[in-house]
Amino acid sequence: MYTIQGYEKVKSLEEAYELNQKKSSAVFGGGMWLRLGNRAIGKAIDLSDLGLDKIEETEEAFIIGCMTSLRDIECHEGMNRYFHGMMKETLRGIVGTQFRNTATLGGSLYQRFGFSDPLTAFLALDTTIEMYAGGRIPLDEFVSMDYDRDILVRVHVKKNGRKAAYQSFRNTKTDFPVLSVGVSRLDSQWKITVGARPARAVVAENSGKLSEILSENLMKEASEAAIRQFASAVSEKVRFGSNMRASSEYRRILSEILIYRAVRDVLSQSEEGKM
Ligand SMILES: Cc1cc2nc3c(=O)[nH]c(=O)nc-3n(C[C@H](O)[C@H](O)[C@H](O)COP(=O)(O)OP(=O)(O)OC[C@H]3O[C@@H](n4cnc5c(N)ncnc54)[C@H](O)[C@@H]3O)c2cc1C
């Protein structure tokens, strides 16, 4: 069980950042992960007065405050319309509705959990993370950075016409995923992310040679075999591990299947002309 000695509902990000420089301090998102630990927390930093629990939609991007609940993202009409239900598919399997009403996107992405569904999904999109001191960092870089004492403020997701889909596999409903996959396509460029390997999500392919070959073959209508080959070749590039949920070999096979399904989903969106 954790203990908390002091609590501060901060009035500014500057105040939060300064308080967080002490090793014993902890920024609180929903506190759903923190509550499971044994830390002796000197100062609990509460960001809930800073108006960071909203999703803003502009012409160019969705801008999500760090205190936005996973449930608000799951149910956000604009994001789900634009990404064809991807947010709902990504988040619906995480524990239960009440849990997702409390857990935040800031806490989820800052921690870069090896099992994270949102990390895998947002990595497949054009996402940048806005840190208080560190400024804007592409999620592709942020995913492999070490923890520091900065504050994750907002998440920016570009609206550039990218089609996207998410797939995950769980042994039982509400358990951690055994594997997760994000796929997106911008014209002929494909981006594939694989998470719950069981390690931090990685970008397995991003507009590389395999994407070119897939796009060429799709034009020749040799699609079925081409997609299967693509899914297999991308999966070969990923390092999988074993744990109590699955072996590395099982994960590799799952990866091929989930990439295949997500590519098909993205292609069907393109055919329908849907966003
Ligand atoms: C039982 C259980 C099952 C789960 N299952 C899944 C699952 O299947 N899939 C999945 O993807 N996730 C799962 N999660 C993770 C969950 O979805 C959240 O990611 C997690 O609870 C963290 O979110 P939070 O808002 O509760 O963060 P908190 O617990 O408040 O914080 C987590 C960490 O992030 C830091 N932090 C929080 N906000 C910020 C910020 N703005 N800036 C800097 N640091 C910050 C905190 O100091 C702490 O170190 C599970 C969690 C639990 C407890």
Coordinates of C-alpha atoms and ligand atoms in Angstrom, one line a residue:
M1 CA 0.0 0.0 0.0
Y2 CA 1.3 3.5 -0.8
T3 CA 1.3 6.4 1.7
I4 CA 0.9 10.1 1.0
Q5 CA 2.3 12.7 3.3
G6 CA 1.3 15.9 1.5
Y7 CA -1.2 16.9 -1.2
E8 CA -1.1 19.9 -3.5
K9 CA -3.8 20.9 -6.0
V10 CA -1.6 23.0 -8.1
K11 CA -2.6 26.3 -9.8
S12 CA -0.1 26.2 -12.6
L13 CA 2.1 23.7 -14.5
E14 CA 5.2 25.6 -13.3
E15 CA 4.2 24.9 -9.7
A16 CA 3.6 21.2 -10.6
Y17 CA 6.9 20.9 -12.3
E18 CA 8.8 22.5 -9.4
L19 CA 7.1 20.3 -6.9
N20 CA 7.8 17.2 -9.0
Q21 CA 11.6 17.8 -9.0
K22 CA 11.7 16.2 -5.6
K23 CA 12.2 12.4 -5.9
S24 CA 9.5 11.6 -3.3
S25 CA 6.8 13.6 -5.3
A26 CA 4.3 12.0 -7.6
V27 CA 2.1 13.6 -10.3
F28 CA -1.4 12.0 -10.1
G29 CA -3.4 11.2 -13.2
G30 CA -6.2 8.9 -12.2
G31 CA -4.0 7.2 -9.5
M32 CA -5.2 3.8 -10.7
W33 CA -1.6 2.5 -11.2
L34 CA 0.0 4.5 -8.4
R35 CA -2.5 2.9 -5.9
L36 CA -1.1 -0.5 -6.5
G37 CA 2.5 0.4 -5.5
N38 CA 4.2 0.7 -2.1
R39 CA 5.7 4.2 -2.5
A40 CA 6.0 6.6 0.4
I41 CA 4.9 9.7 -1.5
G42 CA 6.0 13.0 0.0
K43 CA 3.8 15.2 -2.2
A44 CA 0.9 14.1 -4.3
I45 CA 0.6 16.6 -7.2
D46 CA -3.0 17.0 -8.4
L47 CA -3.4 18.6 -11.9
S48 CA -7.2 18.5 -11.9
D49 CA -7.6 22.3 -11.6
L50 CA -5.7 23.1 -14.8
G51 CA -8.4 22.4 -17.3
L52 CA -6.4 19.5 -18.9
D53 CA -9.3 17.0 -19.0
K54 CA -10.5 18.0 -22.5
I55 CA -10.2 17.0 -26.1
E56 CA -10.0 19.9 -28.5
E57 CA -10.5 19.5 -32.2
T58 CA -8.9 21.9 -34.7
E59 CA -8.6 21.8 -38.5
E60 CA -5.2 20.2 -38.1
A61 CA -5.3 18.0 -35.0
F62 CA -6.9 16.5 -31.9
I63 CA -5.3 17.9 -28.8
I64 CA -5.9 15.8 -25.7
G65 CA -5.2 17.1 -22.2
C66 CA -3.2 14.8 -20.0
M67 CA -6.1 14.5 -17.4
T68 CA -8.6 13.3 -20.1
S69 CA -10.0 10.0 -19.0
L70 CA -9.6 6.9 -21.2
R71 CA -13.4 6.7 -21.3
D72 CA -13.8 10.2 -22.7
I73 CA -11.4 9.3 -25.5
E74 CA -13.1 5.9 -26.1
C75 CA -16.5 7.8 -26.5
H76 CA -15.2 10.8 -28.4
E77 CA -17.3 11.2 -31.5
G78 CA -14.9 13.3 -33.5
M79 CA -11.9 11.0 -32.9
N80 CA -13.9 7.8 -33.6
R81 CA -15.3 9.3 -36.8
Y82 CA -11.9 10.4 -38.0
F83 CA -10.1 7.2 -37.1
H84 CA -13.0 4.9 -38.0
G85 CA -13.7 3.6 -34.5
M86 CA -10.0 3.0 -33.6
M87 CA -10.2 4.8 -30.2
K88 CA -13.2 2.7 -29.1
E89 CA -11.5 -0.5 -30.2
T90 CA -8.2 0.4 -28.4
L91 CA -9.7 1.2 -25.1
R92 CA -12.8 -0.9 -24.7
G93 CA -10.9 -3.9 -23.3
I94 CA -9.2 -2.1 -20.4
V95 CA -10.7 -3.4 -17.2
G96 CA -14.2 -1.8 -17.1
T97 CA -16.1 1.4 -17.7
Q98 CA -15.7 2.8 -14.1
F99 CA -11.9 2.1 -14.3
R100 CA -11.7 3.9 -17.7
N101 CA -13.6 6.8 -16.3
T102 CA -10.7 7.4 -13.8
A103 CA -7.5 6.3 -15.6
T104 CA -6.0 9.1 -17.7
L105 CA -4.2 9.3 -21.0
G106 CA -1.4 11.3 -19.4
G107 CA -0.7 8.5 -16.8
S108 CA -1.0 5.8 -19.5
L109 CA 1.4 7.3 -22.0
Y110 CA 3.9 8.8 -19.5
Q111 CA 4.4 5.4 -17.9
R112 CA 5.0 3.7 -21.3
F113 CA 3.7 0.3 -20.0
G114 CA 4.9 -2.7 -21.9
F115 CA 1.2 -3.9 -22.1
S116 CA -0.3 -0.5 -23.1
D117 CA -3.1 -0.5 -25.6
P118 CA -3.1 3.3 -26.1
L119 CA 0.7 3.4 -26.5
T120 CA 0.5 1.0 -29.4
A121 CA -2.5 2.8 -31.0
F122 CA -1.2 6.4 -30.7
L123 CA 2.2 5.3 -31.9
A124 CA 0.6 4.2 -35.2
L125 CA -0.8 7.8 -35.7
D126 CA 1.1 11.0 -36.2
T127 CA 1.3 11.8 -32.5
T128 CA 3.5 14.2 -30.6
I129 CA 3.7 14.5 -26.8
E130 CA 3.8 18.0 -25.2
M131 CA 6.0 18.0 -22.1
Y132 CA 6.1 21.0 -19.8
A133 CA 9.9 21.5 -19.9
G134 CA 10.8 19.2 -22.8
G135 CA 8.4 20.7 -25.4
R136 CA 6.9 18.7 -28.3
I137 CA 8.4 15.3 -28.8
P138 CA 7.3 12.8 -31.4
L139 CA 5.8 9.7 -29.7
D140 CA 8.1 7.6 -31.9
E141 CA 11.0 9.1 -29.8
F142 CA 9.2 9.5 -26.5
V143 CA 8.4 5.8 -26.4
S144 CA 12.0 4.8 -25.9
M145 CA 13.1 7.7 -23.7
D146 CA 13.9 7.1 -20.0
Y147 CA 11.6 8.4 -17.3
D148 CA 12.4 12.0 -16.1
R149 CA 10.7 14.4 -13.7
D150 CA 8.9 16.4 -16.5
I151 CA 5.1 16.8 -16.8
L152 CA 3.2 15.4 -19.7
V153 CA 0.8 18.2 -20.6
R154 CA -1.0 17.3 -23.8
V155 CA -1.1 14.8 -26.7
H156 CA -1.4 16.1 -30.2
V157 CA -2.7 13.8 -33.0
K158 CA -2.4 15.1 -36.5
K159 CA -5.5 15.1 -38.8
N160 CA -3.7 14.4 -42.1
G161 CA -6.1 11.9 -43.7
R162 CA -4.3 8.9 -42.2
K163 CA -6.5 5.8 -42.1
A164 CA -6.0 3.6 -39.1
A165 CA -7.0 0.4 -37.3
Y166 CA -6.3 -1.3 -34.0
Q167 CA -6.3 -5.0 -33.0
S168 CA -5.5 -6.8 -29.8
F169 CA -5.8 -10.2 -28.4
R170 CA -6.6 -11.1 -24.7
N171 CA -6.7 -14.5 -23.2
T172 CA -9.7 -13.4 -21.2
K173 CA -11.9 -10.3 -21.4
T174 CA -10.4 -7.4 -19.3
D175 CA -7.0 -9.1 -18.8
F176 CA -3.8 -7.3 -20.1
P177 CA -3.4 -7.9 -23.9
V178 CA -1.2 -10.8 -25.1
L179 CA -0.4 -8.7 -28.1
S180 CA -1.6 -5.4 -29.6
V181 CA -1.2 -4.0 -33.1
G182 CA -1.7 -0.6 -34.7
V183 CA -1.8 -0.1 -38.4
S184 CA -2.1 3.1 -40.3
R185 CA -1.9 4.2 -43.9
L186 CA -1.2 7.6 -45.5
D187 CA -1.4 7.2 -49.3
S188 CA 1.1 4.4 -50.1
Q189 CA 2.9 4.7 -46.7
W190 CA 2.1 2.1 -44.1
K191 CA 3.0 2.4 -40.4
I192 CA 2.8 -0.7 -38.2
T193 CA 3.2 -0.8 -34.4
V194 CA 3.4 -3.8 -32.2
G195 CA 2.9 -3.7 -28.4
A196 CA 2.5 -6.0 -25.4
R197 CA 5.4 -8.0 -26.9
P198 CA 5.5 -8.1 -23.7
A199 CA 7.6 -4.9 -23.8
R200 CA 7.1 -1.3 -24.8
A201 CA 5.4 -0.9 -28.2
V202 CA 7.7 -0.5 -31.2
V203 CA 7.3 0.8 -34.7
A204 CA 7.9 -2.3 -36.8
E205 CA 7.5 -0.7 -40.2
N206 CA 7.2 2.9 -41.3
S207 CA 7.0 3.7 -45.0
G208 CA 9.9 1.3 -45.7
K209 CA 10.7 -1.2 -48.4
L210 CA 8.0 -3.6 -47.2
S211 CA 5.3 -0.9 -47.5
E212 CA 6.5 -0.1 -51.0
I213 CA 6.2 -3.8 -52.0
L214 CA 2.7 -4.0 -50.4
S215 CA 1.5 -0.9 -52.2
E216 CA 2.8 -2.1 -55.5
N217 CA 1.1 -5.5 -55.1
L218 CA -2.2 -4.0 -54.0
M219 CA -2.3 -2.1 -57.3
K220 CA -1.8 -5.4 -59.1
E221 CA -4.8 -6.9 -57.2
A222 CA -2.6 -9.7 -55.8
S223 CA -3.8 -8.4 -52.4
E224 CA -4.6 -11.5 -50.3
A225 CA -1.1 -13.1 -50.7
A226 CA 0.6 -9.7 -50.6
I227 CA -1.0 -8.8 -47.2
R228 CA -0.1 -12.1 -45.7
Q229 CA 3.5 -11.8 -46.9
F230 CA 3.6 -8.3 -45.6
A231 CA 2.2 -9.3 -42.1
S232 CA 4.7 -12.1 -41.9
A233 CA 7.7 -10.0 -43.0
V234 CA 6.9 -7.2 -40.6
S235 CA 6.4 -9.7 -37.7
E236 CA 9.9 -11.1 -38.4
K237 CA 11.4 -7.7 -37.6
V238 CA 9.8 -7.6 -34.1
R239 CA 11.4 -9.1 -30.9
F240 CA 8.9 -11.0 -28.9
G241 CA 9.2 -12.3 -25.4
S242 CA 7.5 -15.0 -23.3
N243 CA 5.6 -14.6 -20.0
M244 CA 2.8 -16.3 -18.2
R245 CA 0.3 -15.2 -20.8
A246 CA 2.0 -16.5 -24.0
S247 CA 5.3 -17.7 -25.5
S248 CA 7.3 -15.6 -27.9
E249 CA 6.5 -17.9 -30.8
Y250 CA 2.7 -17.7 -30.0
R251 CA 3.1 -13.9 -30.1
R252 CA 4.8 -13.9 -33.4
I253 CA 2.0 -16.0 -35.0
L254 CA -0.6 -13.7 -33.4
S255 CA 1.3 -10.7 -34.7
E256 CA 0.9 -11.9 -38.3
I257 CA -2.8 -12.4 -37.8
L258 CA -3.5 -9.1 -36.1
I259 CA -1.4 -7.1 -38.7
Y260 CA -3.3 -8.9 -41.5
R261 CA -6.7 -8.1 -40.0
A262 CA -5.8 -4.4 -39.3
V263 CA -4.4 -4.0 -42.8
R264 CA -7.6 -5.4 -44.2
D265 CA -9.6 -3.0 -42.0
V266 CA -7.6 0.0 -43.2
L267 CA -8.1 -1.1 -46.9
S268 CA -11.8 -1.5 -46.4
Q269 CA -12.0 2.1 -45.1
S270 CA -10.1 3.3 -48.1
E271 CA -12.5 1.5 -50.4
E272 CA -15.5 3.0 -48.7
G273 CA -13.9 6.4 -48.8
K274 CA -14.5 6.7 -45.0
M275 CA -12.4 8.8 -42.7
Ligands
LIG1 C1 -5.6 -3.6 -12.8 C2 -5.1 -2.8 -14.0 C3 -5.3 -3.3 -15.2 C4 -4.9 -2.6 -16.4 N1 -5.1 -3.1 -17.6 C5 -4.7 -2.4 -18.7 C6 -4.8 -2.9 -20.0 O1 -5.3 -4.0 -20.3 N2 -4.4 -2.2 -21.1 C7 -3.8 -0.9 -20.9 O2 -3.4 -0.3 -21.8 N3 -3.6 -0.4 -19.6 C8 -4.0 -1.1 -18.6 N4 -3.8 -0.6 -17.3 C9 -3.2 0.7 -17.2 C10 -4.3 1.8 -17.1 O3 -5.0 1.8 -18.3 C11 -3.6 3.2 -16.9 O4 -2.7 3.4 -17.9 C12 -2.9 3.3 -15.6 O5 -3.8 3.1 -14.6 C13 -2.3 4.7 -15.5 O6 -3.2 5.7 -15.6 P1 -3.6 6.7 -14.4 O7 -4.3 7.9 -14.9 O8 -4.3 5.8 -13.4 O9 -2.1 7.1 -13.9 P2 -1.5 7.2 -12.4 O10 -1.6 5.9 -11.7 O11 -2.1 8.4 -11.8 O12 0.0 7.5 -12.8 C14 0.8 6.5 -13.4 C15 2.3 7.1 -13.5 O13 2.3 8.2 -14.4 C16 2.7 9.4 -13.8 N5 1.9 10.5 -14.3 C17 0.6 10.6 -14.3 N6 0.2 11.6 -15.0 C18 1.3 12.3 -15.4 C19 1.6 13.4 -16.2 N7 0.6 14.2 -16.7 N8 2.8 13.8 -16.4 C20 3.9 13.0 -15.9 N9 3.7 11.9 -15.2 C21 2.4 11.5 -15.0 C22 2.5 9.1 -12.3 O14 3.4 9.9 -11.5 C23 2.8 7.6 -12.2 O15 4.2 7.4 -12.2 C24 -4.2 -1.3 -16.2 C25 -4.1 -0.8 -14.9 C26 -4.5 -1.5 -13.8 C27 -4.3 -0.9 -12.4

